[in-house]
PDB file of C-alpha atoms in Angstrom:
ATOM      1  CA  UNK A 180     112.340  62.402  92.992  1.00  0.00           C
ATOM      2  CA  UNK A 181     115.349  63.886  93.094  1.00  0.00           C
ATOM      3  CA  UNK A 182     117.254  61.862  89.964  1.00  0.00           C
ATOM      4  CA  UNK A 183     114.506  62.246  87.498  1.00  0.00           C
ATOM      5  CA  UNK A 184     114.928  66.196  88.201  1.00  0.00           C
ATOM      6  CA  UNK A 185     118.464  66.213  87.535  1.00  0.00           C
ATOM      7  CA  UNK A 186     117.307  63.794  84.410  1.00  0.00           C
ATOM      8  CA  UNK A 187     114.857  66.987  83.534  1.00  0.00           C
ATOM      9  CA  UNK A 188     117.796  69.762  84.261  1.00  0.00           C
ATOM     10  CA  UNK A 189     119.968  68.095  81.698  1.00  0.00           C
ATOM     11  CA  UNK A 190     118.015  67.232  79.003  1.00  0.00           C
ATOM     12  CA  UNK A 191     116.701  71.078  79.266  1.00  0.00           C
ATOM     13  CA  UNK A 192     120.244  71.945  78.368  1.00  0.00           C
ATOM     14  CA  UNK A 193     120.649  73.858  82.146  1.00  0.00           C
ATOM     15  CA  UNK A 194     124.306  72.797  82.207  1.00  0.00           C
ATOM     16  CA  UNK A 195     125.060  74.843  79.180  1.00  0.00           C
ATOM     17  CA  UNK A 196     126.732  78.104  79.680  1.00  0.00           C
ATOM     18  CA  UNK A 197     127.929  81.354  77.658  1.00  0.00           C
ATOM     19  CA  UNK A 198     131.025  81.157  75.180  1.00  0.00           C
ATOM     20  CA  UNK A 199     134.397  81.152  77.727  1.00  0.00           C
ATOM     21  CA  UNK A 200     135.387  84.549  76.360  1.00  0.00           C
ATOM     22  CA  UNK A 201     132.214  86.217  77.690  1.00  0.00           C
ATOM     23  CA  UNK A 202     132.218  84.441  81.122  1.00  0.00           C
ATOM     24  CA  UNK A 203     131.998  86.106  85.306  1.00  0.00           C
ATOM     25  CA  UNK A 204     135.152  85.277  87.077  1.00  0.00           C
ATOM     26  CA  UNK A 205     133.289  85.084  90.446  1.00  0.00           C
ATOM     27  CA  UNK A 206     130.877  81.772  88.443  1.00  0.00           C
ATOM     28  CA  UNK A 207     134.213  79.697  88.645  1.00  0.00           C
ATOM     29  CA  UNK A 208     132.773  77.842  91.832  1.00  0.00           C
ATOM     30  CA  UNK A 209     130.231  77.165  89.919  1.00  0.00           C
ATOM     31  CA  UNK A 210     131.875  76.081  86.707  1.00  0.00           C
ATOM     32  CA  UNK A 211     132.542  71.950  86.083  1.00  0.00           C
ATOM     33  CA  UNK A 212     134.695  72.603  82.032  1.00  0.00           C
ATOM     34  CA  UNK A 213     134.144  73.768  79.062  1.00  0.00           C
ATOM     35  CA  UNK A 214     133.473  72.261  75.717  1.00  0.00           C
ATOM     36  CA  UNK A 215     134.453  73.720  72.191  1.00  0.00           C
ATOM     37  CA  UNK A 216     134.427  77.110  73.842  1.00  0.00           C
ATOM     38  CA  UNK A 217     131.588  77.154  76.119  1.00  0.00           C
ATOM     39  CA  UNK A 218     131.415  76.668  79.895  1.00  0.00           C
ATOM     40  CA  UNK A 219     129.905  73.393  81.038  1.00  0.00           C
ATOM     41  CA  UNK A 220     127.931  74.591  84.615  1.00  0.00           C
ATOM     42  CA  UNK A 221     128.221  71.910  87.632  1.00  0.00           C
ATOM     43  CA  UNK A 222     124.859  70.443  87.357  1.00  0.00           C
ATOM     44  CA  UNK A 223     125.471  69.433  90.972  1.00  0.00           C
ATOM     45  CA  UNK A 224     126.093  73.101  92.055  1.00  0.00           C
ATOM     46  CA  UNK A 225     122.651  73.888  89.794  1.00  0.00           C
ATOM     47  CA  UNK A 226     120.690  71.146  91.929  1.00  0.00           C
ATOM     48  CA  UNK A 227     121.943  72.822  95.372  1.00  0.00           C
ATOM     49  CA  UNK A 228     121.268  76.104  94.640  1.00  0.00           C
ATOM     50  CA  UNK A 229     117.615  75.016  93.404  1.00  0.00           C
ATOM     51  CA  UNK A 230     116.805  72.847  96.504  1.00  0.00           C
ATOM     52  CA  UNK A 231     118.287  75.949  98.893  1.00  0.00           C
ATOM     53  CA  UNK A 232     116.155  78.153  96.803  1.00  0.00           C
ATOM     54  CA  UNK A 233     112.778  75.482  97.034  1.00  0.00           C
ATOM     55  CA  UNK A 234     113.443  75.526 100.440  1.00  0.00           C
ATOM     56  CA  UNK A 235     113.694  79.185 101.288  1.00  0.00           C
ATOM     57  CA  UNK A 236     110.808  79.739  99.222  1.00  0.00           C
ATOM     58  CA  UNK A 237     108.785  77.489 101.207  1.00  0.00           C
ATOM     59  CA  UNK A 238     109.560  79.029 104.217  1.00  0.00           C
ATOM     60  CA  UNK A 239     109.112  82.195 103.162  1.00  0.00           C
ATOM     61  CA  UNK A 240     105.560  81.930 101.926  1.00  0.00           C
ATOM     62  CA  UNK A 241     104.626  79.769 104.721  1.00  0.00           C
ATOM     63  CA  UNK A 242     105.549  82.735 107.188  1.00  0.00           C
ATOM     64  CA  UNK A 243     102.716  84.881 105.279  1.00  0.00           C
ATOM     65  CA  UNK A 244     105.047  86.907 102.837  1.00  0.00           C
ATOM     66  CA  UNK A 245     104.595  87.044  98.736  1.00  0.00           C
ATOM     67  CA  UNK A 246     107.208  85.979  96.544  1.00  0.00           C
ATOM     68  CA  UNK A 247     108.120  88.350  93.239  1.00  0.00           C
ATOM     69  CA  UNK A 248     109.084  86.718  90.490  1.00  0.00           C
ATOM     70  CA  UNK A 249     111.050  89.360  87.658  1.00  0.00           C
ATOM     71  CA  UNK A 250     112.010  87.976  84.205  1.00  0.00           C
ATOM     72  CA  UNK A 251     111.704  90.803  81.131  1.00  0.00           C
ATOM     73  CA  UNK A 252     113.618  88.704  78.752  1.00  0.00           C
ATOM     74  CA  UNK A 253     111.715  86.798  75.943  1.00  0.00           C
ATOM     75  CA  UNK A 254     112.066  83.423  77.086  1.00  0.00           C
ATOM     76  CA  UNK A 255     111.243  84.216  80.336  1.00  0.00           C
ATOM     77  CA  UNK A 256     108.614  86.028  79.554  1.00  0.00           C
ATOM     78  CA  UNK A 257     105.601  83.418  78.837  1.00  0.00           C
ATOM     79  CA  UNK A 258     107.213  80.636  81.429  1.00  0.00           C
ATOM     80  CA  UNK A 259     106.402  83.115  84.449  1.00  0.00           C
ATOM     81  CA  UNK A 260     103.166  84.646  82.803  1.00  0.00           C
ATOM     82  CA  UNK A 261     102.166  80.934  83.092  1.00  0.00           C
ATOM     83  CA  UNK A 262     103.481  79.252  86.321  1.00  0.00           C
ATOM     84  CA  UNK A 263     103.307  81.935  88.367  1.00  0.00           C
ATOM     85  CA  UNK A 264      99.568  83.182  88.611  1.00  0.00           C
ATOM     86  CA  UNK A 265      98.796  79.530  89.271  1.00  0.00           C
ATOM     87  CA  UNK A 266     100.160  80.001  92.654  1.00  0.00           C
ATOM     88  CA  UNK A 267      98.966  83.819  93.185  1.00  0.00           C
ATOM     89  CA  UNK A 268     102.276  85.334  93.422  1.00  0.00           C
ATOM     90  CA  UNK A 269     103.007  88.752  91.597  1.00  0.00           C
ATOM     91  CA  UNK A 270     105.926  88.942  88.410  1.00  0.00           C
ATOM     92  CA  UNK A 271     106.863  91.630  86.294  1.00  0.00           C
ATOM     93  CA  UNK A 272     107.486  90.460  82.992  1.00  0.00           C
ATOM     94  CA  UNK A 273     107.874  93.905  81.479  1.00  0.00           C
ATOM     95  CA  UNK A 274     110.290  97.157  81.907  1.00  0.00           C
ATOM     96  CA  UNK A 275     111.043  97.000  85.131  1.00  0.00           C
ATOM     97  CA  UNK A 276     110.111 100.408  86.545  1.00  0.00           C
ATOM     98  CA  UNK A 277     113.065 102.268  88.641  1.00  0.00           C
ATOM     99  CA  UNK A 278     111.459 102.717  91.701  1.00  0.00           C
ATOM    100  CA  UNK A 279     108.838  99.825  92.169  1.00  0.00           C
ATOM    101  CA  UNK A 280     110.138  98.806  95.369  1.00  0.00           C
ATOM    102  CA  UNK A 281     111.927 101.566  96.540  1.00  0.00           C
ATOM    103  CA  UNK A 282     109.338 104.189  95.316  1.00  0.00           C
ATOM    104  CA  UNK A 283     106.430 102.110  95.561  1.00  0.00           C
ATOM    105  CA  UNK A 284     103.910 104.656  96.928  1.00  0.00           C
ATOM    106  CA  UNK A 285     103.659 106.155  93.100  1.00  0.00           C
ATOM    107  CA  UNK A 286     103.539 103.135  91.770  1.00  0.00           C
ATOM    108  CA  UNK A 287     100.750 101.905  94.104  1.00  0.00           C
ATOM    109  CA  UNK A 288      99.400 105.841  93.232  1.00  0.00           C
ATOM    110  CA  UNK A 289      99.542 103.771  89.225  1.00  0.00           C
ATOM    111  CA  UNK A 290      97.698 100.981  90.246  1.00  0.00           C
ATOM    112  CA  UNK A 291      94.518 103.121  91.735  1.00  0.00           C
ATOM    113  CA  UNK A 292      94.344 104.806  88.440  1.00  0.00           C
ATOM    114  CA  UNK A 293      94.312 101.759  86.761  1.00  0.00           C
ATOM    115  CA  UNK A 294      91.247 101.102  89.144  1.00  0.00           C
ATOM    116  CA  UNK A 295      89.466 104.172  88.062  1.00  0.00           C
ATOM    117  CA  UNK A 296      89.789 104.155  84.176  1.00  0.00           C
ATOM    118  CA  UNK A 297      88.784 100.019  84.689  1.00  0.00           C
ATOM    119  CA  UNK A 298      85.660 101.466  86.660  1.00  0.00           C
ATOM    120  CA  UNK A 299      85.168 103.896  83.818  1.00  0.00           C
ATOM    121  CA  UNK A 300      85.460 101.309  80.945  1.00  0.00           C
ATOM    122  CA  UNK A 301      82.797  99.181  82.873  1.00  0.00           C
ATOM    123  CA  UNK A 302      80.088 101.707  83.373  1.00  0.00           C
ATOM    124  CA  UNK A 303      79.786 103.527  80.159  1.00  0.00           C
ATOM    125  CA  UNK A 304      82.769 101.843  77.865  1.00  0.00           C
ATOM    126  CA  UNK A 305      84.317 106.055  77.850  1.00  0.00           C
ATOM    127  CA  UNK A 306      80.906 107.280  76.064  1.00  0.00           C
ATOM    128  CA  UNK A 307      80.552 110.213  78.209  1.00  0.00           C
ATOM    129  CA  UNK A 308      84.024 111.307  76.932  1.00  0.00           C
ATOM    130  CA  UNK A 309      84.700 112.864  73.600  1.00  0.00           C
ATOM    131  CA  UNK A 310      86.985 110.657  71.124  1.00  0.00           C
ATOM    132  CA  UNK A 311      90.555 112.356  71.748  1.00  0.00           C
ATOM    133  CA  UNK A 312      89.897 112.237  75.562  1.00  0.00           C
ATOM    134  CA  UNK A 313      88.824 108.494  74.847  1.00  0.00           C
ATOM    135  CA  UNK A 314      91.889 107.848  73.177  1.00  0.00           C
ATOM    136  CA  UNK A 315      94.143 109.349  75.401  1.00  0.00           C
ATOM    137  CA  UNK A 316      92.475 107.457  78.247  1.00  0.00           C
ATOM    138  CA  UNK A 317      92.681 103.773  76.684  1.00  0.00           C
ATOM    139  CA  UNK A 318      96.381 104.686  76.103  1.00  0.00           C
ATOM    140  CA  UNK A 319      96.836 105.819  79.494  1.00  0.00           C
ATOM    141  CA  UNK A 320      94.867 102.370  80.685  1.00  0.00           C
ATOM    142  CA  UNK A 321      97.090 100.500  78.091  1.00  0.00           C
ATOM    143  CA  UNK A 322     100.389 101.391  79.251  1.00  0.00           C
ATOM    144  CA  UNK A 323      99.678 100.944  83.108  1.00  0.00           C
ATOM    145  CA  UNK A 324      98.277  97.992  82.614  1.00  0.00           C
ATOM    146  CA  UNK A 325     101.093  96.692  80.522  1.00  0.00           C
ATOM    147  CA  UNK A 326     104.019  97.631  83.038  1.00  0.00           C
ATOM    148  CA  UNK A 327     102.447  97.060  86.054  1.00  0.00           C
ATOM    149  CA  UNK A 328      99.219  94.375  85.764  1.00  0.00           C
ATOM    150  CA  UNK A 329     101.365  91.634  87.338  1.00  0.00           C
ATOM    151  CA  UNK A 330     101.587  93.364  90.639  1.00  0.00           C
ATOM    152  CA  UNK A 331      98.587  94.931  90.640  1.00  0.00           C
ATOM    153  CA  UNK A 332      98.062  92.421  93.271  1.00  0.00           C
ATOM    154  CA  UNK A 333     101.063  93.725  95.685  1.00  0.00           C
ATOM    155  CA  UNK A 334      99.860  95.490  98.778  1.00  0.00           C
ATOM    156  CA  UNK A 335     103.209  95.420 100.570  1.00  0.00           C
ATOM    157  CA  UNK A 336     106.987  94.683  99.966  1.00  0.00           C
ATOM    158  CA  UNK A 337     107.746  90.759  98.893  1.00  0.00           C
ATOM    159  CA  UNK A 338     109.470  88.393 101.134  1.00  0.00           C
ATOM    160  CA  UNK A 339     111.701  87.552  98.621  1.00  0.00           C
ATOM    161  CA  UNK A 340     112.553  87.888  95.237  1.00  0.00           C
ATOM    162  CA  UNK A 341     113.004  85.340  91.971  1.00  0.00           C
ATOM    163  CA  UNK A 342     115.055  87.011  89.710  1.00  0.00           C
ATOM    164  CA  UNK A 343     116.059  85.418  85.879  1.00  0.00           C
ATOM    165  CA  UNK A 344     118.951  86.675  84.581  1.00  0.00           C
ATOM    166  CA  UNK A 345     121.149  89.356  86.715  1.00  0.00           C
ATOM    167  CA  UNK A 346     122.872  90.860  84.128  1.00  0.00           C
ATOM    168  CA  UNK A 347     119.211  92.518  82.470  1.00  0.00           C
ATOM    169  CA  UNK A 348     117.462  92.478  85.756  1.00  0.00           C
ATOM    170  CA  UNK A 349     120.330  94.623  87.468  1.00  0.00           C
ATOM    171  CA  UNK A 350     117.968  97.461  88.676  1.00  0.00           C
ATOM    172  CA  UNK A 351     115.557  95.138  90.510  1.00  0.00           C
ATOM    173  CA  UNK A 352     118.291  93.509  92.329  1.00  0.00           C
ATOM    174  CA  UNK A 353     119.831  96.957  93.428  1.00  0.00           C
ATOM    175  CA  UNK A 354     116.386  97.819  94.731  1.00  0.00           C
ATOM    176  CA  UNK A 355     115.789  94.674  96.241  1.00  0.00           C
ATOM    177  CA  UNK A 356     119.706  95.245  98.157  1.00  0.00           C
ATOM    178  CA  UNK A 357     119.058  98.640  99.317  1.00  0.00           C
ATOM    179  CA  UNK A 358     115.602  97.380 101.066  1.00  0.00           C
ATOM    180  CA  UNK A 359     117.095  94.091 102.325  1.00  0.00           C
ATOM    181  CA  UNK A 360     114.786  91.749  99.849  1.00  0.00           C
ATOM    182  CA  UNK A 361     116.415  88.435  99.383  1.00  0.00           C
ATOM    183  CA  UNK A 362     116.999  87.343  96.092  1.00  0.00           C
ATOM    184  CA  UNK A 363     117.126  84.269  93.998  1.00  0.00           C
ATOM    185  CA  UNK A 364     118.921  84.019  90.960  1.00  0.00           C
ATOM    186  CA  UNK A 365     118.958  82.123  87.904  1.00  0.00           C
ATOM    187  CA  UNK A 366     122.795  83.038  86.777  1.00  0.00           C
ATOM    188  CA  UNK A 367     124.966  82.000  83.773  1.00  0.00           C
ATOM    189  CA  UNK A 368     128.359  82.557  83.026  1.00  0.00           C
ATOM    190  CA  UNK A 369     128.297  85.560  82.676  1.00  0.00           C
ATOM    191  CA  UNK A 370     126.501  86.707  85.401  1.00  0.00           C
ATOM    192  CA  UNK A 371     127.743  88.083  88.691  1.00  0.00           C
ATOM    193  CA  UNK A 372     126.759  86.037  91.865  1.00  0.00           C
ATOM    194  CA  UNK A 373     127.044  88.705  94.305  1.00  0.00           C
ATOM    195  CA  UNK A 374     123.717  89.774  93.502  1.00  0.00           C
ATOM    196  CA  UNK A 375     121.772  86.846  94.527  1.00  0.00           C
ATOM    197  CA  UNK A 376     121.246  86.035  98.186  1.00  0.00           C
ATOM    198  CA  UNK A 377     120.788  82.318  97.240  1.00  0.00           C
ATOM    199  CA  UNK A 378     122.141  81.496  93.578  1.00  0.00           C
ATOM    200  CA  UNK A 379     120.901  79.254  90.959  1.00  0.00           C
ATOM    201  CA  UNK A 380     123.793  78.488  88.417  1.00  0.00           C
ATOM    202  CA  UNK A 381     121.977  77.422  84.956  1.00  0.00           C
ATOM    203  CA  UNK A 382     121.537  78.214  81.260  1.00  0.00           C
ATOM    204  CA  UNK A 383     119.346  81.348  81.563  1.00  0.00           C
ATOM    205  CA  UNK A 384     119.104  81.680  77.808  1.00  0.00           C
ATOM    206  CA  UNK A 385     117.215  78.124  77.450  1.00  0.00           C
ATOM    207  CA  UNK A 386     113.292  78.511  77.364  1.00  0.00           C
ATOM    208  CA  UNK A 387     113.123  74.776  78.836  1.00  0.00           C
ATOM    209  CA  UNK A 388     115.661  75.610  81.101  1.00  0.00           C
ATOM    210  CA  UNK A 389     113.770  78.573  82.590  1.00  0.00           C
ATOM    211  CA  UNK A 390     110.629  76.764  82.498  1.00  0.00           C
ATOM    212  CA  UNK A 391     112.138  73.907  84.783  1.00  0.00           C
ATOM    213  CA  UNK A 392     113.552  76.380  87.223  1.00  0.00           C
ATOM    214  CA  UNK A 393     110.063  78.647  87.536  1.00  0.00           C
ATOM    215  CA  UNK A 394     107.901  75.331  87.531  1.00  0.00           C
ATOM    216  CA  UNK A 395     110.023  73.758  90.648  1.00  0.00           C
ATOM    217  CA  UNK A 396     110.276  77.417  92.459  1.00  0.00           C
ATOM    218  CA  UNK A 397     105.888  77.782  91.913  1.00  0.00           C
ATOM    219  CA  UNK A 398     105.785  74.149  93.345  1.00  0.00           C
ATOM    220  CA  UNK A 399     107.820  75.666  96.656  1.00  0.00           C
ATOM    221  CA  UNK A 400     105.733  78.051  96.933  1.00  0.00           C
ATOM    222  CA  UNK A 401     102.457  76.740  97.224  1.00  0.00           C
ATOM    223  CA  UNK A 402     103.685  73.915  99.462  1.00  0.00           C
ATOM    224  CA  UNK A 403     104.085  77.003 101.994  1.00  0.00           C
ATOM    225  CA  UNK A 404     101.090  78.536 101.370  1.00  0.00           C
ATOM    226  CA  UNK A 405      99.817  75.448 101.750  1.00  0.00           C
ATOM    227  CA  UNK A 406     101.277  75.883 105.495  1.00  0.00           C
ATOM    228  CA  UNK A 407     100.124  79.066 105.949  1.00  0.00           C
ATOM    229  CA  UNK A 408      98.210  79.226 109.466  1.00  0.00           C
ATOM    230  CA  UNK A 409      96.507  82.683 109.275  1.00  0.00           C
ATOM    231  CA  UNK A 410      99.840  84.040 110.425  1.00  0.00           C
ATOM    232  CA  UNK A 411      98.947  88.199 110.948  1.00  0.00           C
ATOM    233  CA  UNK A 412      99.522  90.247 108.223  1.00  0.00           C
ATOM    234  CA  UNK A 413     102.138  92.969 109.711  1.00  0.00           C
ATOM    235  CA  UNK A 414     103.964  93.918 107.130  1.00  0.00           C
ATOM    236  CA  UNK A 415     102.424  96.917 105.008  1.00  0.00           C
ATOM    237  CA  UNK A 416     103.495  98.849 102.569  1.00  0.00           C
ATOM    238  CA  UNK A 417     106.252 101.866 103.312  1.00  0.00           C
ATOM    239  CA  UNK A 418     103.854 104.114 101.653  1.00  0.00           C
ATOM    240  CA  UNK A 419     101.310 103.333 104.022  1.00  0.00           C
ATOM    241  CA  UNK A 420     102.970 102.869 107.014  1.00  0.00           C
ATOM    242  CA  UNK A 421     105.834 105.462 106.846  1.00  0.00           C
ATOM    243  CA  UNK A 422     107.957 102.636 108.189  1.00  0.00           C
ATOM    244  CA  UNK A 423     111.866 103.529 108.041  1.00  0.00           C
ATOM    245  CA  UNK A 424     112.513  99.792 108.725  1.00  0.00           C
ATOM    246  CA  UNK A 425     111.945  99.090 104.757  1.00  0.00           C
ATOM    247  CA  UNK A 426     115.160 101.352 104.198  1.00  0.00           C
ATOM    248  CA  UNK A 427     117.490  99.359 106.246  1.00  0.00           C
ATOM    249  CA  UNK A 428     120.207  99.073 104.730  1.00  0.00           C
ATOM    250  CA  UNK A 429     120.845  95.352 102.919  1.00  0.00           C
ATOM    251  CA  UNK A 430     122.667  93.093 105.177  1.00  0.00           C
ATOM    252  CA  UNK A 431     124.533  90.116 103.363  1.00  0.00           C
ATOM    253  CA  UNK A 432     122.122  86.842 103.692  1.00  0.00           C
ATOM    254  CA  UNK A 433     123.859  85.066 101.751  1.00  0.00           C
ATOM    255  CA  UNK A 434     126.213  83.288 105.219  1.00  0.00           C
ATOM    256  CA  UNK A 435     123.011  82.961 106.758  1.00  0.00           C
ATOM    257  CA  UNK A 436     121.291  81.267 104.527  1.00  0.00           C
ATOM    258  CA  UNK A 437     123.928  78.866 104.250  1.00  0.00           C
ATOM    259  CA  UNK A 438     123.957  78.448 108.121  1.00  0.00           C
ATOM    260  CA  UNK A 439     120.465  77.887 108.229  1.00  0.00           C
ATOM    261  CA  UNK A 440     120.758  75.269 106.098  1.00  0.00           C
ATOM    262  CA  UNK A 441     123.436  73.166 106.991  1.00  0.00           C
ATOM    263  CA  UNK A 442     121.935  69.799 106.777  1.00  0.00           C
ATOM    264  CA  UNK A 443     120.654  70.078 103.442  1.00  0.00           C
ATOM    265  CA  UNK A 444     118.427  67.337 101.614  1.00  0.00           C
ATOM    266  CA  UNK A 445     120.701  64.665 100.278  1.00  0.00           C
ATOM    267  CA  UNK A 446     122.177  65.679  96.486  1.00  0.00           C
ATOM    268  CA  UNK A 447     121.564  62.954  94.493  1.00  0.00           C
ATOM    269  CA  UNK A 448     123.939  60.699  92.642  1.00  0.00           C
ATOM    270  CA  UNK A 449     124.701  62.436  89.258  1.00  0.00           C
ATOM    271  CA  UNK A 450     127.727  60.581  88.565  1.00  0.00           C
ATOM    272  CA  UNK A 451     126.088  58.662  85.922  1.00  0.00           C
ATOM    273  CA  UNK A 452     124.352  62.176  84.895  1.00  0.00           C
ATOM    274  CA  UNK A 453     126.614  64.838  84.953  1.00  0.00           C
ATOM    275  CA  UNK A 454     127.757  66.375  81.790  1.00  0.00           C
ATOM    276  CA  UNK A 455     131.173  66.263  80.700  1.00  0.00           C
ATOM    277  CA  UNK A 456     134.199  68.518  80.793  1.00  0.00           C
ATOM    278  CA  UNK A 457     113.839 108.276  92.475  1.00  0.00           C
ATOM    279  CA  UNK A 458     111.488 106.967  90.017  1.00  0.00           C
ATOM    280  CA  UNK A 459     111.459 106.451  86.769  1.00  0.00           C
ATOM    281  CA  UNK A 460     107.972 106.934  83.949  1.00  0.00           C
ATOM    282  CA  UNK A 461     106.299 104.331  82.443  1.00  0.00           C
ATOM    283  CA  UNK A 462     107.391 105.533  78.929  1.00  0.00           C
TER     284      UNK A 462
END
């Protein structure tokens, strides 16, 4: 299985990175050459990273915990909005708010008011309302629903988090750091791996790229659930539970994850395959 996914990773143009000039120091592990100016990524650290990641994943959803996925860019965009709800998972694929994890009492607050102007829509379609209060109200219903419809779903903190791009999702990783979320990471070359708890080293420009990543993370995912056993849900949300444990602060996983996975599946043979040389509106 393993060769025609490297097969896949290639011909998606995953190995391609940013122009040398514009490149992340701390990538050079994960660098193979460069080519007329651009940096050629190891497809053999990409495969790692995404088998860790499948792994992780697996376990992580298995154990009864959600998985996050955050991609704002445009060609992330309509990949997540299409693998992930397959597998019930939540993504933001807008503005990421400032404050969805760590504030994310008001932003549950959002979601029930979402609820309410939904109810109101249903029952009388705003007739009881006159036309500027209408207006204002559909707007209102518009913009929550816009920012925030892809976790509607989230009724307490993910187990981990599936970030694309590092450089434009900075503000979820931060959040994600300060209440000890794990994070995978779709980097380029320009990207900084000390974000990501388990990094994915690829072309996160490439729509097909992005695509291959997402579809091979959703598959992960719902082999756990698959496991699930009815595992007890303890985890609840901070705003519900009060629970100072959520604002731990972030310990580096990054050595454990390693460790717990130091017989990792087999890398296949890509000799023939590698390529050459405080919250914020919704306004």
């Amino acid at each position: 299985m393993a060769n025609p996914l490297v097969q896949e990773l290639i011909e998606a143009g995953i190995h391609f990175g940013q122009r040398a000039s514009n490149w992340n120091p701390r990538m050079a592990p994960y660098i193979y050459g460069k080519r007329s100016g651009i940096h050629i990524i190891d497809i053999k650290e990409t495969v790692k990273g995404l088998l860790l990641a499948k792994k992780f994943l697996t376990k992580v959803t298995a154990g009864g915990k959600d998985v996050c996925f955050v991609g704002t860019k445009r060609q992330a965009k309509s990949v997540i909005e299409q693998h992930v709800p397959d597998v019930g998972m939540h993504y933001v694929t807008e503005r990421w708010l400032g404050g969805t994890l760590t504030n994310f009492g008001t932003i549950r607050s959002r979601l029930k008011r979402l609820e309410e102007l939904e109810a109101i829509e249903r029952e009388d379609n705003f007739q009881s309302y006159s036309k500027k209060m209408e207006s204002q109200l559909r707007r209102e219903m518009r913009k929550i629903k816009r920012n925030l419809d892809g976790i509607r779903n989230m009724k307490k903190m993910p187990g981990a988090l599936v970030v694309i791009d590092v450089n434009r999702e900075l503000t979820a990783l931060k959040e994600a750091r300060k209440l000890g979320i794990p994070t995978v990471c779709l980097i380029d070359t320009d990207g900084n791996p000390e974000y990501a708890d388990i990094a994915i080293p690829g072309n996160d420009d490439s729509m097909r790229s992005i695509d291959v990543i997402v579809r091979e993370l959703c598959k992960a995912v719902a082999e756990g659930k698959g496991q699930r056993t009815g595992a007890p849900d303890d985890e609840q949300t901070t705003a519900e539970t009060g629970d100072d444990e959520a604002q731990r602060p972030r310990r580096s996983r990054r050595a454990q994850f390693r460790a717990d996975d130091a017989a990792p599946p087999a890398e296949p043979d890509t000799a023939e395959t590698t390529p050459a040389p405080a919250a914020q509106t919704e306004g």
